[in-house]
PDB file of C-alpha atoms in Angstrom:
ATOM      1  CA  MET A   1     -76.745 -85.505 -20.514  1.00 49.00           C
ATOM      2  CA  ASN A   2     -79.747 -83.157 -20.299  1.00 48.00           C
ATOM      3  CA  GLU A   3     -77.952 -81.225 -17.583  1.00 51.00           C
ATOM      4  CA  PHE A   4     -74.839 -81.166 -19.781  1.00 46.00           C
ATOM      5  CA  TRP A   5     -76.839 -79.509 -22.609  1.00 46.00           C
ATOM      6  CA  GLY A   6     -78.781 -77.260 -20.241  1.00 51.00           C
ATOM      7  CA  TRP A   7     -82.157 -78.798 -21.165  1.00 51.00           C
ATOM      8  CA  GLY A   8     -85.016 -80.130 -19.068  1.00 59.00           C
ATOM      9  CA  GLU A   9     -85.838 -83.824 -19.288  1.00 64.00           C
ATOM     10  CA  ARG A  10     -88.816 -83.436 -21.604  1.00 66.00           C
ATOM     11  CA  GLU A  11     -87.204 -80.777 -23.783  1.00 60.00           C
ATOM     12  CA  GLY A  12     -84.020 -82.804 -23.904  1.00 58.00           C
ATOM     13  CA  GLU A  13     -85.871 -85.875 -25.136  1.00 63.00           C
ATOM     14  CA  ARG A  14     -87.569 -83.898 -27.897  1.00 61.00           C
ATOM     15  CA  ARG A  15     -84.430 -82.108 -29.069  1.00 57.00           C
ATOM     16  CA  ARG A  16     -82.296 -85.228 -28.894  1.00 58.00           C
ATOM     17  CA  ARG A  17     -84.671 -87.019 -31.254  1.00 60.00           C
ATOM     18  CA  VAL A  18     -84.692 -83.990 -33.553  1.00 52.00           C
ATOM     19  CA  LEU A  19     -80.894 -83.748 -33.582  1.00 53.00           C
ATOM     20  CA  TRP A  20     -80.477 -87.436 -34.310  1.00 52.00           C
ATOM     21  CA  ALA A  21     -82.841 -87.129 -37.215  1.00 52.00           C
ATOM     22  CA  TRP A  22     -80.929 -84.060 -38.458  1.00 51.00           C
ATOM     23  CA  CYS A  23     -77.649 -85.973 -38.300  1.00 49.00           C
ATOM     24  CA  GLY A  24     -79.050 -88.774 -40.437  1.00 48.00           C
ATOM     25  CA  ARG A  25     -79.553 -91.390 -37.750  1.00 44.00           C
ATOM     26  CA  ARG A  26     -82.618 -93.442 -36.759  1.00 41.00           C
ATOM     27  CA  SER A  27     -83.661 -92.817 -33.186  1.00 40.00           C
ATOM     28  CA  LYS A  28     -85.372 -95.376 -31.091  1.00 45.00           C
ATOM     29  CA  ASN A  29     -87.980 -93.674 -28.944  1.00 46.00           C
ATOM     30  CA  PRO A  30     -87.367 -94.976 -25.432  1.00 45.00           C
ATOM     31  CA  ARG A  31     -90.907 -94.024 -24.378  1.00 46.00           C
ATOM     32  CA  SER A  32     -93.025 -95.242 -27.248  1.00 45.00           C
ATOM     33  CA  GLY A  33     -90.833 -98.157 -28.333  1.00 49.00           C
ATOM     34  CA  ASP A  34     -91.639 -97.477 -31.966  1.00 47.00           C
ATOM     35  CA  GLY A  35     -88.575 -99.358 -33.207  1.00 46.00           C
ATOM     36  CA  GLY A  36     -86.641 -96.388 -34.599  1.00 45.00           C
ATOM     37  CA  SER A  37     -88.944 -94.394 -36.803  1.00 42.00           C
ATOM     38  CA  THR A  38     -87.538 -91.681 -39.052  1.00 42.00           C
ATOM     39  CA  LEU A  39     -88.095 -88.242 -37.591  1.00 41.00           C
ATOM     40  CA  PRO A  40     -88.442 -85.007 -39.552  1.00 42.00           C
ATOM     41  CA  THR A  41     -86.439 -81.969 -38.503  1.00 42.00           C
ATOM     42  CA  PRO A  42     -88.628 -78.967 -37.633  1.00 42.00           C
ATOM     43  CA  LEU A  43     -87.845 -75.403 -38.622  1.00 38.00           C
ATOM     44  CA  ALA A  44     -86.819 -74.631 -35.060  1.00 39.00           C
ATOM     45  CA  LEU A  45     -83.674 -76.708 -35.613  1.00 42.00           C
ATOM     46  CA  ARG A  46     -82.164 -73.869 -37.628  1.00 42.00           C
ATOM     47  CA  HIS A  47     -80.781 -72.685 -34.282  1.00 42.00           C
ATOM     48  CA  PRO A  48     -79.710 -75.923 -32.480  1.00 47.00           C
ATOM     49  CA  PRO A  49     -77.548 -75.658 -29.352  1.00 49.00           C
ATOM     50  CA  PRO A  50     -73.980 -75.915 -30.708  1.00 50.00           C
ATOM     51  CA  LEU A  51     -72.627 -77.963 -27.809  1.00 51.00           C
ATOM     52  CA  GLY A  52     -75.336 -80.607 -28.025  1.00 52.00           C
ATOM     53  CA  LEU A  53     -74.991 -80.815 -31.785  1.00 52.00           C
ATOM     54  CA  CYS A  54     -71.232 -81.103 -31.427  1.00 52.00           C
ATOM     55  CA  HIS A  55     -71.618 -83.959 -28.989  1.00 53.00           C
ATOM     56  CA  LEU A  56     -73.871 -85.889 -31.348  1.00 51.00           C
ATOM     57  CA  LEU A  57     -71.714 -85.202 -34.391  1.00 51.00           C
ATOM     58  CA  SER A  58     -68.573 -86.162 -32.507  1.00 52.00           C
ATOM     59  CA  ARG A  59     -70.076 -89.563 -31.738  1.00 53.00           C
ATOM     60  CA  TYR A  60     -71.565 -89.946 -35.218  1.00 47.00           C
ATOM     61  CA  LEU A  61     -68.383 -88.951 -37.085  1.00 50.00           C
ATOM     62  CA  ASP A  62     -66.034 -90.585 -34.584  1.00 50.00           C
ATOM     63  CA  LYS A  63     -64.236 -87.255 -33.958  1.00 47.00           C
ATOM     64  CA  HIS A  64     -63.215 -85.544 -30.742  1.00 50.00           C
ATOM     65  CA  ILE A  65     -65.856 -83.111 -29.506  1.00 50.00           C
ATOM     66  CA  SER A  66     -63.483 -80.117 -29.502  1.00 55.00           C
ATOM     67  CA  ILE A  67     -62.667 -80.653 -33.178  1.00 53.00           C
ATOM     68  CA  THR A  68     -66.329 -81.075 -34.040  1.00 52.00           C
ATOM     69  CA  MET A  69     -67.171 -77.898 -32.107  1.00 58.00           C
ATOM     70  CA  VAL A  70     -64.902 -75.884 -34.415  1.00 55.00           C
ATOM     71  CA  ILE A  71     -66.557 -77.353 -37.500  1.00 57.00           C
ATOM     72  CA  VAL A  72     -70.106 -76.892 -36.256  1.00 55.00           C
ATOM     73  CA  ARG A  73     -69.534 -73.340 -35.088  1.00 58.00           C
ATOM     74  CA  SER A  74     -68.244 -72.426 -38.535  1.00 57.00           C
ATOM     75  CA  MET A  75     -71.270 -74.053 -40.133  1.00 58.00           C
ATOM     76  CA  LEU A  76     -73.771 -72.385 -37.826  1.00 54.00           C
ATOM     77  CA  LEU A  77     -72.310 -68.925 -38.373  1.00 52.00           C
ATOM     78  CA  ARG A  78     -72.754 -69.220 -42.117  1.00 52.00           C
ATOM     79  CA  SER A  79     -75.976 -71.218 -42.246  1.00 52.00           C
ATOM     80  CA  MET A  80     -77.952 -69.544 -39.446  1.00 49.00           C
ATOM     81  CA  ARG A  81     -80.450 -68.134 -41.955  1.00 46.00           C
ATOM     82  CA  ALA A  82     -80.271 -70.924 -44.491  1.00 48.00           C
ATOM     83  CA  HIS A  83     -83.450 -72.909 -45.252  1.00 44.00           C
ATOM     84  CA  TYR A  84     -83.170 -76.558 -46.127  1.00 44.00           C
ATOM     85  CA  SER A  85     -85.473 -78.245 -48.613  1.00 45.00           C
ATOM     86  CA  LEU A  86     -87.988 -80.741 -47.329  1.00 42.00           C
ATOM     87  CA  GLY A  87     -86.107 -83.677 -48.810  1.00 43.00           C
ATOM     88  CA  ARG A  88     -83.001 -82.804 -46.802  1.00 46.00           C
ATOM     89  CA  ARG A  89     -84.898 -82.864 -43.513  1.00 44.00           C
ATOM     90  CA  PHE A  90     -85.628 -86.569 -43.588  1.00 43.00           C
ATOM     91  CA  VAL A  91     -83.291 -89.456 -43.005  1.00 45.00           C
ATOM     92  CA  SER A  92     -82.334 -91.575 -45.980  1.00 49.00           C
ATOM     93  CA  ASN A  93     -80.115 -94.597 -46.501  1.00 51.00           C
ATOM     94  CA  ASP A  94     -77.245 -92.375 -47.602  1.00 59.00           C
ATOM     95  CA  GLY A  95     -77.531 -90.067 -44.598  1.00 60.00           C
ATOM     96  CA  TYR A  96     -73.916 -90.613 -43.552  1.00 58.00           C
ATOM     97  CA  ASP A  97     -72.508 -89.770 -46.990  1.00 69.00           C
ATOM     98  CA  HIS A  98     -74.830 -86.787 -47.240  1.00 70.00           C
ATOM     99  CA  ALA A  99     -73.622 -85.418 -43.884  1.00 67.00           C
ATOM    100  CA  ILE A 100     -69.978 -85.763 -44.907  1.00 70.00           C
ATOM    101  CA  THR A 101     -70.684 -84.110 -48.260  1.00 75.00           C
ATOM    102  CA  GLU A 102     -72.423 -81.186 -46.573  1.00 72.00           C
ATOM    103  CA  LEU A 103     -69.508 -80.726 -44.173  1.00 69.00           C
ATOM    104  CA  ASN A 104     -67.009 -80.758 -47.028  1.00 73.00           C
ATOM    105  CA  LYS A 105     -69.018 -78.206 -48.989  1.00 74.00           C
ATOM    106  CA  GLU A 106     -69.286 -75.952 -45.960  1.00 69.00           C
ATOM    107  CA  MET A 107     -65.550 -76.158 -45.245  1.00 67.00           C
ATOM    108  CA  GLU A 108     -64.750 -75.370 -48.889  1.00 70.00           C
ATOM    109  CA  SER A 109     -67.036 -72.335 -48.779  1.00 69.00           C
ATOM    110  CA  ILE A 110     -65.186 -71.084 -45.681  1.00 62.00           C
ATOM    111  CA  PHE A 111     -61.561 -72.037 -46.358  1.00 61.00           C
ATOM    112  CA  GLY A 112     -61.554 -72.510 -50.131  1.00 64.00           C
ATOM    113  CA  GLU A 113     -60.759 -75.595 -52.154  1.00 67.00           C
ATOM    114  CA  ALA A 114     -58.424 -78.170 -50.660  1.00 62.00           C
ATOM    115  CA  PRO A 115     -54.891 -78.192 -52.141  1.00 59.00           C
ATOM    116  CA  SER A 116     -53.818 -81.043 -54.358  1.00 60.00           C
ATOM    117  CA  SER A 117     -51.874 -83.910 -52.838  1.00 53.00           C
ATOM    118  CA  GLY A 118     -48.650 -82.746 -54.464  1.00 54.00           C
ATOM    119  CA  ALA A 119     -48.979 -79.070 -53.540  1.00 51.00           C
ATOM    120  CA  PHE A 120     -46.531 -79.361 -50.678  1.00 48.00           C
ATOM    121  CA  THR A 121     -44.138 -81.815 -52.309  1.00 52.00           C
ATOM    122  CA  LEU A 122     -40.754 -80.354 -53.199  1.00 49.00           C
ATOM    123  CA  SER A 123     -39.732 -81.382 -56.642  1.00 50.00           C
ATOM    124  CA  ALA A 124     -36.316 -82.955 -56.910  1.00 48.00           C
ATOM    125  CA  SER A 125     -35.501 -80.612 -59.779  1.00 51.00           C
ATOM    126  CA  LYS A 126     -35.993 -77.611 -57.478  1.00 52.00           C
ATOM    127  CA  GLU A 127     -33.455 -78.787 -54.887  1.00 52.00           C
ATOM    128  CA  PRO A 128     -30.198 -76.786 -54.952  1.00 51.00           C
ATOM    129  CA  GLN A 129     -27.394 -78.535 -56.747  1.00 54.00           C
ATOM    130  CA  LEU A 130     -23.701 -78.058 -56.122  1.00 52.00           C
ATOM    131  CA  GLY A 131     -23.137 -76.962 -59.690  1.00 51.00           C
ATOM    132  CA  SER A 132     -26.042 -74.524 -59.860  1.00 50.00           C
ATOM    133  CA  PRO A 133     -25.351 -70.836 -60.648  1.00 51.00           C
ATOM    134  CA  SER A 134     -26.640 -69.745 -57.233  1.00 51.00           C
ATOM    135  CA  VAL A 135     -23.957 -71.807 -55.516  1.00 49.00           C
ATOM    136  CA  LYS A 136     -21.234 -70.720 -57.919  1.00 52.00           C
ATOM    137  CA  SER A 137     -22.014 -67.066 -57.298  1.00 57.00           C
ATOM    138  CA  GLN A 138     -21.416 -67.399 -53.562  1.00 63.00           C
ATOM    139  CA  PRO A 139     -18.172 -65.949 -52.157  1.00 67.00           C
ATOM    140  CA  LYS A 140     -15.352 -68.447 -51.707  1.00 69.00           C
ATOM    141  CA  LEU A 141     -11.772 -68.503 -50.495  1.00 72.00           C
ATOM    142  CA  THR A 142      -9.412 -67.987 -53.418  1.00 74.00           C
ATOM    143  CA  HIS A 143      -6.337 -69.259 -51.560  1.00 70.00           C
ATOM    144  CA  VAL A 144      -7.821 -72.724 -50.916  1.00 70.00           C
ATOM    145  CA  ASP A 145      -7.978 -75.412 -53.622  1.00 71.00           C
ATOM    146  CA  SER A 146     -10.671 -78.057 -54.141  1.00 73.00           C
ATOM    147  CA  SER A 147      -9.010 -80.384 -51.626  1.00 74.00           C
ATOM    148  CA  GLY A 148      -8.872 -77.715 -48.915  1.00 76.00           C
ATOM    149  CA  GLN A 149      -5.140 -77.088 -49.191  1.00 77.00           C
ATOM    150  CA  ALA A 150      -3.611 -73.611 -49.166  1.00 79.00           C
ATOM    151  CA  THR A 151      -2.436 -72.464 -52.584  1.00 81.00           C
ATOM    152  CA  MET A 152      -1.246 -69.329 -54.352  1.00 82.00           C
ATOM    153  CA  VAL A 153      -3.706 -67.994 -56.912  1.00 84.00           C
ATOM    154  CA  ASP A 154      -2.618 -68.236 -60.550  1.00 85.00           C
ATOM    155  CA  ILE A 155      -2.910 -64.704 -61.979  1.00 85.00           C
ATOM    156  CA  SER A 156      -1.102 -65.313 -65.267  1.00 86.00           C
ATOM    157  CA  SER A 157      -4.293 -64.915 -67.319  1.00 86.00           C
ATOM    158  CA  LYS A 158      -5.230 -61.538 -65.791  1.00 88.00           C
ATOM    159  CA  GLU A 159      -4.657 -58.227 -67.544  1.00 88.00           C
ATOM    160  CA  ASP A 160      -2.381 -55.521 -66.175  1.00 91.00           C
ATOM    161  CA  THR A 161      -4.342 -52.577 -64.760  1.00 93.00           C
ATOM    162  CA  LYS A 162      -3.567 -49.706 -62.428  1.00 96.00           C
ATOM    163  CA  ARG A 163      -4.402 -50.637 -58.860  1.00 96.00           C
ATOM    164  CA  VAL A 164      -4.507 -48.402 -55.790  1.00 98.00           C
ATOM    165  CA  ALA A 165      -5.253 -49.269 -52.158  1.00 98.00           C
ATOM    166  CA  ILE A 166      -5.491 -47.050 -49.071  1.00 98.00           C
ATOM    167  CA  ALA A 167      -5.524 -48.386 -45.500  1.00 98.00           C
ATOM    168  CA  ASN A 168      -5.438 -46.806 -42.064  1.00 98.00           C
ATOM    169  CA  CYS A 169      -5.013 -47.616 -38.390  1.00 98.00           C
ATOM    170  CA  ARG A 170      -4.897 -45.846 -35.033  1.00 98.00           C
ATOM    171  CA  VAL A 171      -2.437 -46.080 -32.144  1.00 98.00           C
ATOM    172  CA  LEU A 172      -3.908 -45.012 -28.791  1.00 98.00           C
ATOM    173  CA  LEU A 173      -1.078 -43.573 -26.692  1.00 98.00           C
ATOM    174  CA  GLY A 174      -2.731 -41.995 -23.683  1.00 96.00           C
ATOM    175  CA  PRO A 175      -2.026 -38.442 -22.370  1.00 97.00           C
ATOM    176  CA  LYS A 176       1.416 -39.168 -20.889  1.00 96.00           C
ATOM    177  CA  VAL A 177       2.948 -40.876 -23.940  1.00 97.00           C
ATOM    178  CA  PHE A 178       1.197 -38.514 -26.336  1.00 98.00           C
ATOM    179  CA  ASN A 179       2.914 -35.528 -24.708  1.00 97.00           C
ATOM    180  CA  LEU A 180       6.289 -37.255 -24.943  1.00 97.00           C
ATOM    181  CA  VAL A 181       5.825 -38.049 -28.647  1.00 97.00           C
ATOM    182  CA  SER A 182       4.509 -34.609 -29.554  1.00 96.00           C
ATOM    183  CA  SER A 183       7.455 -32.936 -27.787  1.00 96.00           C
ATOM    184  CA  ASN A 184       9.919 -35.440 -29.317  1.00 94.00           C
ATOM    185  CA  GLN A 185      11.138 -36.574 -25.880  1.00 95.00           C
ATOM    186  CA  ILE A 186      11.002 -40.323 -26.479  1.00 95.00           C
ATOM    187  CA  ALA A 187      14.396 -41.863 -25.692  1.00 92.00           C
ATOM    188  CA  LYS A 188      14.584 -43.792 -28.981  1.00 93.00           C
ATOM    189  CA  GLY A 189      14.201 -40.669 -31.107  1.00 94.00           C
ATOM    190  CA  ASP A 190      11.697 -39.258 -33.599  1.00 96.00           C
ATOM    191  CA  VAL A 191       8.792 -41.659 -33.380  1.00 97.00           C
ATOM    192  CA  LEU A 192       6.793 -40.422 -36.356  1.00 97.00           C
ATOM    193  CA  ASN A 193       9.636 -40.366 -38.886  1.00 97.00           C
ATOM    194  CA  VAL A 194      11.006 -43.750 -37.857  1.00 98.00           C
ATOM    195  CA  ALA A 195       7.525 -45.300 -38.049  1.00 98.00           C
ATOM    196  CA  LYS A 196       7.015 -43.803 -41.496  1.00 98.00           C
ATOM    197  CA  ILE A 197      10.183 -45.414 -42.884  1.00 98.00           C
ATOM    198  CA  ALA A 198       9.248 -48.695 -41.224  1.00 98.00           C
ATOM    199  CA  GLY A 199       5.834 -48.612 -42.906  1.00 98.00           C
ATOM    200  CA  ILE A 200       7.350 -48.093 -46.347  1.00 98.00           C
ATOM    201  CA  ASN A 201       9.774 -50.975 -45.808  1.00 98.00           C
ATOM    202  CA  GLY A 202       6.933 -53.149 -44.551  1.00 97.00           C
ATOM    203  CA  ALA A 203       4.904 -52.579 -47.717  1.00 97.00           C
ATOM    204  CA  LYS A 204       7.863 -53.686 -49.847  1.00 97.00           C
ATOM    205  CA  GLN A 205       8.266 -56.871 -47.756  1.00 96.00           C
ATOM    206  CA  THR A 206       4.609 -57.921 -47.847  1.00 96.00           C
ATOM    207  CA  SER A 207       5.139 -60.999 -50.045  1.00 94.00           C
ATOM    208  CA  SER A 208       7.857 -62.205 -47.639  1.00 94.00           C
ATOM    209  CA  LEU A 209       5.705 -61.673 -44.541  1.00 94.00           C
ATOM    210  CA  ILE A 210       2.390 -62.992 -45.948  1.00 91.00           C
ATOM    211  CA  PRO A 211       3.078 -66.437 -47.495  1.00 90.00           C
ATOM    212  CA  LEU A 212       0.491 -66.492 -50.309  1.00 90.00           C
ATOM    213  CA  CYS A 213       0.853 -62.869 -51.441  1.00 91.00           C
ATOM    214  CA  HIS A 214       2.392 -62.270 -54.865  1.00 92.00           C
ATOM    215  CA  ASN A 215       5.645 -60.392 -55.225  1.00 92.00           C
ATOM    216  CA  ILE A 216       4.341 -57.124 -56.681  1.00 91.00           C
ATOM    217  CA  SER A 217       6.372 -54.401 -58.348  1.00 93.00           C
ATOM    218  CA  LEU A 218       5.150 -51.337 -56.429  1.00 96.00           C
ATOM    219  CA  THR A 219       5.212 -48.006 -58.211  1.00 97.00           C
ATOM    220  CA  HIS A 220       4.391 -45.852 -55.176  1.00 97.00           C
ATOM    221  CA  ILE A 221       4.106 -46.121 -51.386  1.00 98.00           C
ATOM    222  CA  ARG A 222       2.887 -43.395 -49.070  1.00 98.00           C
ATOM    223  CA  VAL A 223       2.735 -43.533 -45.259  1.00 98.00           C
ATOM    224  CA  ASP A 224       1.483 -40.552 -43.230  1.00 98.00           C
ATOM    225  CA  LEU A 225       1.320 -40.262 -39.427  1.00 98.00           C
ATOM    226  CA  THR A 226      -0.722 -37.533 -37.719  1.00 98.00           C
ATOM    227  CA  LEU A 227      -1.096 -36.724 -34.021  1.00 98.00           C
ATOM    228  CA  ASN A 228      -4.688 -36.538 -32.750  1.00 97.00           C
ATOM    229  CA  LYS A 229      -4.651 -34.407 -29.596  1.00 96.00           C
ATOM    230  CA  GLU A 230      -8.329 -34.962 -28.795  1.00 96.00           C
ATOM    231  CA  GLU A 231      -7.945 -38.739 -28.564  1.00 96.00           C
ATOM    232  CA  PHE A 232      -4.235 -38.802 -27.592  1.00 97.00           C
ATOM    233  CA  SER A 233      -3.511 -41.041 -30.572  1.00 98.00           C
ATOM    234  CA  VAL A 234      -1.481 -41.351 -33.765  1.00 98.00           C
ATOM    235  CA  GLU A 235      -3.536 -41.635 -36.979  1.00 98.00           C
ATOM    236  CA  ILE A 236      -1.713 -43.652 -39.654  1.00 99.00           C
ATOM    237  CA  GLU A 237      -2.659 -43.836 -43.340  1.00 99.00           C
ATOM    238  CA  GLY A 238      -0.873 -45.851 -45.994  1.00 98.00           C
ATOM    239  CA  GLU A 239      -1.271 -45.965 -49.773  1.00 98.00           C
ATOM    240  CA  ALA A 240       0.170 -48.436 -52.259  1.00 98.00           C
ATOM    241  CA  THR A 241       0.056 -48.227 -56.065  1.00 98.00           C
ATOM    242  CA  THR A 242       1.025 -50.599 -58.859  1.00 96.00           C
ATOM    243  CA  THR A 243       0.228 -51.540 -62.443  1.00 95.00           C
ATOM    244  CA  GLY A 244      -0.156 -55.288 -62.501  1.00 92.00           C
ATOM    245  CA  LYS A 245      -2.346 -58.372 -62.376  1.00 92.00           C
ATOM    246  CA  THR A 246      -3.361 -58.290 -58.708  1.00 92.00           C
ATOM    247  CA  GLY A 247      -4.322 -55.727 -56.105  1.00 92.00           C
ATOM    248  CA  VAL A 248      -2.203 -53.979 -53.479  1.00 96.00           C
ATOM    249  CA  GLU A 249      -4.595 -54.096 -50.518  1.00 96.00           C
ATOM    250  CA  MET A 250      -2.210 -56.225 -48.485  1.00 96.00           C
ATOM    251  CA  GLU A 251       0.681 -53.867 -49.166  1.00 97.00           C
ATOM    252  CA  ALA A 252      -1.284 -50.880 -47.867  1.00 98.00           C
ATOM    253  CA  LEU A 253      -2.459 -52.823 -44.805  1.00 98.00           C
ATOM    254  CA  THR A 254       1.040 -54.083 -44.071  1.00 98.00           C
ATOM    255  CA  ALA A 255       2.411 -50.548 -44.308  1.00 98.00           C
ATOM    256  CA  VAL A 256       0.081 -49.142 -41.627  1.00 98.00           C
ATOM    257  CA  ALA A 257       0.391 -52.238 -39.418  1.00 98.00           C
ATOM    258  CA  VAL A 258       4.199 -52.127 -39.394  1.00 98.00           C
ATOM    259  CA  ALA A 259       4.148 -48.364 -38.801  1.00 98.00           C
ATOM    260  CA  GLY A 260       1.823 -48.893 -35.825  1.00 98.00           C
ATOM    261  CA  LEU A 261       4.049 -51.623 -34.404  1.00 98.00           C
ATOM    262  CA  THR A 262       7.033 -49.311 -34.722  1.00 98.00           C
ATOM    263  CA  VAL A 263       5.235 -46.593 -32.742  1.00 98.00           C
ATOM    264  CA  TYR A 264       4.524 -49.151 -30.036  1.00 98.00           C
ATOM    265  CA  ASP A 265       8.126 -50.359 -29.988  1.00 97.00           C
ATOM    266  CA  MET A 266       9.513 -46.854 -29.608  1.00 97.00           C
ATOM    267  CA  CYS A 267       7.045 -45.892 -26.854  1.00 97.00           C
ATOM    268  CA  LYS A 268       6.645 -49.125 -24.875  1.00 96.00           C
ATOM    269  CA  ALA A 269       9.219 -48.044 -22.273  1.00 95.00           C
ATOM    270  CA  ALA A 270       6.959 -45.146 -21.295  1.00 95.00           C
ATOM    271  CA  SER A 271       3.712 -47.179 -21.129  1.00 95.00           C
ATOM    272  CA  LYS A 272       2.409 -50.700 -21.676  1.00 93.00           C
ATOM    273  CA  ASP A 273      -1.173 -49.446 -22.170  1.00 96.00           C
ATOM    274  CA  ILE A 274      -0.632 -48.425 -25.812  1.00 97.00           C
ATOM    275  CA  CYS A 275      -3.213 -49.986 -28.134  1.00 98.00           C
ATOM    276  CA  ILE A 276      -3.065 -50.506 -31.910  1.00 98.00           C
ATOM    277  CA  THR A 277      -6.615 -50.557 -33.267  1.00 97.00           C
ATOM    278  CA  GLU A 278      -8.801 -50.232 -36.389  1.00 96.00           C
ATOM    279  CA  VAL A 279      -6.358 -51.667 -38.910  1.00 97.00           C
ATOM    280  CA  GLN A 280      -8.603 -51.645 -41.987  1.00 98.00           C
ATOM    281  CA  LEU A 281      -8.854 -51.083 -45.716  1.00 98.00           C
ATOM    282  CA  LYS A 282     -10.264 -47.671 -46.542  1.00 97.00           C
ATOM    283  CA  HIS A 283     -10.377 -47.639 -50.341  1.00 97.00           C
ATOM    284  CA  LYS A 284      -9.323 -49.659 -53.369  1.00 96.00           C
ATOM    285  CA  SER A 285      -9.604 -49.255 -57.140  1.00 95.00           C
ATOM    286  CA  GLY A 286      -8.710 -51.205 -60.254  1.00 91.00           C
ATOM    287  CA  GLY A 287      -9.000 -54.846 -61.155  1.00 87.00           C
ATOM    288  CA  LYS A 288     -12.050 -56.997 -61.827  1.00 85.00           C
ATOM    289  CA  SER A 289     -13.954 -55.892 -58.701  1.00 86.00           C
ATOM    290  CA  GLY A 290     -13.494 -52.208 -59.566  1.00 88.00           C
ATOM    291  CA  GLU A 291     -13.692 -49.396 -57.028  1.00 92.00           C
ATOM    292  CA  TRP A 292     -14.649 -49.860 -53.377  1.00 94.00           C
ATOM    293  CA  SER A 293     -14.724 -47.518 -50.371  1.00 95.00           C
ATOM    294  CA  ARG A 294     -15.550 -48.222 -46.740  1.00 95.00           C
ATOM    295  CA  LYS A 295     -18.791 -46.647 -45.581  1.00 90.00           C
ATOM    296  CA  GLN A 296     -18.411 -44.130 -42.802  1.00 78.00           C
TER     297      GLN A 296
END
């Protein structure tokens, strides 16, 4: 053990007796056989070897030496210059309790007071409830009832307001088909005009195509198709307007989707690589949710 601490035999014997006395234990002197006299701790013990002290404390406190090393190092860093009163340098009958008390005080001075036993207990009242406002405010599917079945939303209690929706999509033609469309050489005829009429008809048939959509009285439908030479594509924009109890987003989306499908149908003989992409809502206004625009 002396080699483990880095002490000589004589120095190890002296320091071991000193450390035992410091820890509150009675040491039996193996050389003198004095029967375990109480030993005072000299002033030199203010700088005891941490590893040796850890070893003794680990045995005395029944803790693993690595855990005790952490505790003792923290104590030594803060109490290196501390002077103990004479009464604290002698062993007493309550030495064990005194050592534990000193350790607790030192840990509190380093880490603060220990939390109460219920500090980390989650109160049952704080657990989220199904009927709490935070849960109610979460988005939910309006076309699904409480049992999970599809249903049409009842809008009879809503007020009539003006509602507008604008949607767009893009049809990627490729250079070959784009040149045929721009020069009006497609065998089926004028692609852009036919697709425009198809888009308007599609908007009017939205409630028939989409099962849970309401049959809305549309006041205006606009479908525009523009050739984009840089990307060899057709840019389609559709707008639907009504004054009613529900929005016209689906009507605008259906208009551009049907117009895009019509472009594909009229050009598919020239190429199968045509792609309909970016069918999306661009803007809407009116109703409870107010105005919304897609961020660029």
